[in-house]
C-alpha positions in Angstrom: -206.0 -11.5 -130.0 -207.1 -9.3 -133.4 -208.8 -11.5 -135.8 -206.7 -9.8 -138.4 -202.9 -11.1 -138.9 -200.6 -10.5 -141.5 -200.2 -12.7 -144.7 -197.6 -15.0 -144.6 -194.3 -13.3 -146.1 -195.2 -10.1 -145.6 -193.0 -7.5 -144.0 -195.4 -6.7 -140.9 -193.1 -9.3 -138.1 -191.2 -11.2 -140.8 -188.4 -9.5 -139.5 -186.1 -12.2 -137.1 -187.6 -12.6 -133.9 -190.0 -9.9 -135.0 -193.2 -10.3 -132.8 -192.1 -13.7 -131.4 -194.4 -15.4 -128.9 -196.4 -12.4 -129.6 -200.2 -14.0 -129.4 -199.0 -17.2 -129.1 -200.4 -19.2 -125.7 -198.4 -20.1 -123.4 -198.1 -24.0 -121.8 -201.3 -23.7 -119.3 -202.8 -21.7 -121.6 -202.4 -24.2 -124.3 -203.2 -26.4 -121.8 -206.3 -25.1 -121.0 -207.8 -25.0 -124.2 -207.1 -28.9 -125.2 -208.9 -29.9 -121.9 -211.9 -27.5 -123.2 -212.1 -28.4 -126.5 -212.0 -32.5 -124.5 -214.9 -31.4 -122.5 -216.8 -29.9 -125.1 -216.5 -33.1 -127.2 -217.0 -35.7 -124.5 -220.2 -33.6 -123.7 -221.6 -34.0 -127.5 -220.8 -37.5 -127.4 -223.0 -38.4 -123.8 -225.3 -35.5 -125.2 -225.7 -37.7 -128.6 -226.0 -41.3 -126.6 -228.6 -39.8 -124.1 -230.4 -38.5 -127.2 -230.4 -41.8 -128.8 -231.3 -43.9 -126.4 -234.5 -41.5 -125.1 -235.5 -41.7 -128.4 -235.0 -45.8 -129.5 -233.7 -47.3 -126.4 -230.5 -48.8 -125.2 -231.2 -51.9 -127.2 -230.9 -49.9 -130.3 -228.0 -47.6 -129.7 -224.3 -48.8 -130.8 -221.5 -47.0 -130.3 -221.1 -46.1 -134.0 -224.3 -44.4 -133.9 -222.8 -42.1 -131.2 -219.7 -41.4 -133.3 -221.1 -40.6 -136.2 -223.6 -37.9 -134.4 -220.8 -36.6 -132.4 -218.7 -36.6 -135.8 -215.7 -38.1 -134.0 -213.4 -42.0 -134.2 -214.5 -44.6 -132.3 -210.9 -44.4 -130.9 -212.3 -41.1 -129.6 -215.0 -42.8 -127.9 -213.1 -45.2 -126.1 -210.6 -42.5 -124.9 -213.7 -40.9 -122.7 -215.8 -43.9 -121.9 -215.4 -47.7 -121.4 -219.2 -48.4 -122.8 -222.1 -47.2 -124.6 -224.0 -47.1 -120.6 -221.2 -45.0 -119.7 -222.1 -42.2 -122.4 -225.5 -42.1 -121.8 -224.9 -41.7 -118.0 -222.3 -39.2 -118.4 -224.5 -36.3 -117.5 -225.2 -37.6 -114.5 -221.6 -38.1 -113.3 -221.2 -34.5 -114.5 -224.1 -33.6 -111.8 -222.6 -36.0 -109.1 -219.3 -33.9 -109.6 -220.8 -30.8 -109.3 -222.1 -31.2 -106.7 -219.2 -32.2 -105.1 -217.2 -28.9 -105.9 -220.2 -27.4 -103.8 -219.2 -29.6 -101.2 -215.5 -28.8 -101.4 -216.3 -24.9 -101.5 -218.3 -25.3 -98.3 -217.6 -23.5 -94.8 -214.9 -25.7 -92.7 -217.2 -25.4 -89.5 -220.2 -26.3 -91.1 -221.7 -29.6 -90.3 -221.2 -32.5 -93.0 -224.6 -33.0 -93.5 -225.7 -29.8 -93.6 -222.3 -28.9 -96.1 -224.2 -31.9 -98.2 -227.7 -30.6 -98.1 -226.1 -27.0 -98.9 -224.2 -28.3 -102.4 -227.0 -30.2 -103.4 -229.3 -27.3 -103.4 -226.5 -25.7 -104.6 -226.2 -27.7 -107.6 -230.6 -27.6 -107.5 -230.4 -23.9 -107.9 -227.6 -23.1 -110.2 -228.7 -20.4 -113.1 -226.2 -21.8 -115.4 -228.2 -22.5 -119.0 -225.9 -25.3 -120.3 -226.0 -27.5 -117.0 -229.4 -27.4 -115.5 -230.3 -29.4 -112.3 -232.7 -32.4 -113.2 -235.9 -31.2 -112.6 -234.9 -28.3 -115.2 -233.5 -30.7 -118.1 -235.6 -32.5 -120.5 -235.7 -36.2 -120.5 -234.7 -36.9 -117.1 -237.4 -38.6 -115.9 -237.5 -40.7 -119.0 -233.5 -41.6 -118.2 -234.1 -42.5 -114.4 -237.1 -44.8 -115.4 -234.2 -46.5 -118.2 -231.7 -47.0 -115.5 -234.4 -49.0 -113.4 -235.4 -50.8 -116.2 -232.4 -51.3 -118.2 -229.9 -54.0 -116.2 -227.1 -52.6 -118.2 -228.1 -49.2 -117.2 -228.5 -49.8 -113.4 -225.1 -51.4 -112.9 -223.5 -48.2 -114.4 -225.9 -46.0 -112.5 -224.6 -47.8 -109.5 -220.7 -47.8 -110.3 -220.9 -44.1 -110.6 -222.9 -43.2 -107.8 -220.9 -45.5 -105.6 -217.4 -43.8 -107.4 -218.7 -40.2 -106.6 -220.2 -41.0 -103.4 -216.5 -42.0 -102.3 -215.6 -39.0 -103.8 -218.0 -37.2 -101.0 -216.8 -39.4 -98.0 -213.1 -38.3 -98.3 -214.3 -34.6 -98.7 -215.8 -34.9 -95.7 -213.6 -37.1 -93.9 -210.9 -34.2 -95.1 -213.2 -31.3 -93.7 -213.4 -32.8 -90.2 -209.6 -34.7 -89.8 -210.7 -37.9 -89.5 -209.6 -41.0 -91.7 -212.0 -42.1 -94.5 -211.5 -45.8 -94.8 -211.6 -46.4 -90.6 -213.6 -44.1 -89.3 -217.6 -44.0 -89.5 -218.3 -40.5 -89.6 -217.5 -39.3 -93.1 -219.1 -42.3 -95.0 -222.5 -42.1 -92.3 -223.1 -38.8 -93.1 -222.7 -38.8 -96.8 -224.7 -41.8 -96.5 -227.8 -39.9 -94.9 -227.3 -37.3 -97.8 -227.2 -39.3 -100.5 -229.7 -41.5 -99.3 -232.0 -38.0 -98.9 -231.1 -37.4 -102.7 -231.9 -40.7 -103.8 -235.4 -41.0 -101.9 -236.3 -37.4 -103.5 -235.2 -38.3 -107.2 -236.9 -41.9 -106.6 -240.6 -39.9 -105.8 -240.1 -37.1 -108.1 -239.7 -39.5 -111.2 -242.8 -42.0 -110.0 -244.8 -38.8 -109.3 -245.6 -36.5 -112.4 -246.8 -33.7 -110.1 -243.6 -34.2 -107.7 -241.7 -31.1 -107.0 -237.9 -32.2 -107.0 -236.7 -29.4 -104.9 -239.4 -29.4 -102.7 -238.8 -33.0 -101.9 -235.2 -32.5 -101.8 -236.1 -30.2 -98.6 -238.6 -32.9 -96.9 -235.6 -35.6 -97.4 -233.1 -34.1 -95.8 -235.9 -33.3 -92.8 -236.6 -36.5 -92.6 -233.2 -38.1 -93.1 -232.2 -35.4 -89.8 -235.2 -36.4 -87.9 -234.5 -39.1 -84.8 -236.7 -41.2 -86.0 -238.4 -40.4 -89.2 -242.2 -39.8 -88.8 
């Protein structure tokens, strides 16, 4: 659309019905934009309360103080996110969802844990500036040591792993026709990935020297391994 438009009154499409609809968005388009201009804000607020708390601690942060960096209403907080823990964890729900979008855009034939591994390093590798895997992102480290320190933290950490990591088991029980909630399969398979993520984020953020996608790759060895040695 030109950045240019005629002045109100004018006679360029004053006519009736003159230029009607012309420029105007259309209901997905419209659509579309709110649930951008959504993301975009829900991301400054968890950007803001991961910010905060890095930088005082979760003892100091109050919702408020996230409003007032995000410039938005508290009523705007509480459409996006039931509690302060839920902000500052947002990213990593983001990350959990990402990589499940790697696993739903993964070959039909390919094994589940192998489709796991494969969106993970997916998600490890992905070039895109404004969402960078862990290893890449400032502060992470910092925020995983939080969440095992911080009660409050841990209990969210754990309600959105566990929400995402249903999430997984019903991709998978979907890719291979079996039924999530009676059937093993699915939720042992997502189990060996996830637990091969969670061993390699444990070490890399004990471990300063700790190469995240390098572990990552000795994880899921060790996780496919009968047994481990």
């Amino acid at each position: 659309m030109s950045s240019e438009q005629p002045a109100p009154g004018t006679g360029a499409g004053t006519g009736a019905g003159a230029g009607a609809g012309a420029g105007a968005d259309g209901p997905g388009e419209a659509a579309g934009r709110r649930e951008r201009k959504a993301r975009r804000t829900r991301e400054a607020m968890a950007a803001a309360a991961l910010r905060l708390t890095l930088a005082h601690g979760l003892a100091a942060l109050a919702v408020e103080d996230v409003t007032d960096a995000a410039d938005v209403s508290r009523r705007t907080f509480s459409r996006h996110f039931a509690s302060r823990e839920d902000a500052v964890l947002d990213c990593l729900r983001a990350d959990f969802t990402r990589i499940n979008e790697a696993l739903a855009a993964r070959p039909a034939a390919e094994a589940p844990v192998a489709a796991y591994r494969a969106a993970v390093t997916a998600w490890l590798h992905d070039p895109d500036p404004e969402h960078p895997a862990w290893h890449r992102r400032p502060g992470m480290r910092d925020l995983f040591v939080l969440i095992d320190e911080e009660p409050a933290l841990t209990a969210a950490f754990r309600r959105i792993s566990v929400a995402e990591e249903e999430r997984s088991i019903r991709l998978v029980a979907a890719r291979l026709g079996l039924h999530p909630e009676t059937d093993l399969r699915p939720a042992v398979a997502v189990g060996l990935g996830v637990a091969a993520l969670h061993a390699a984020t444990r070490t890399w953020v004990r471990d300063p020297a700790g190469d995240l996608p390098t572990l990552l790759d000795r994880a899921f060895d060790l996780a496919a391994a009968e047994p481990p040695s």
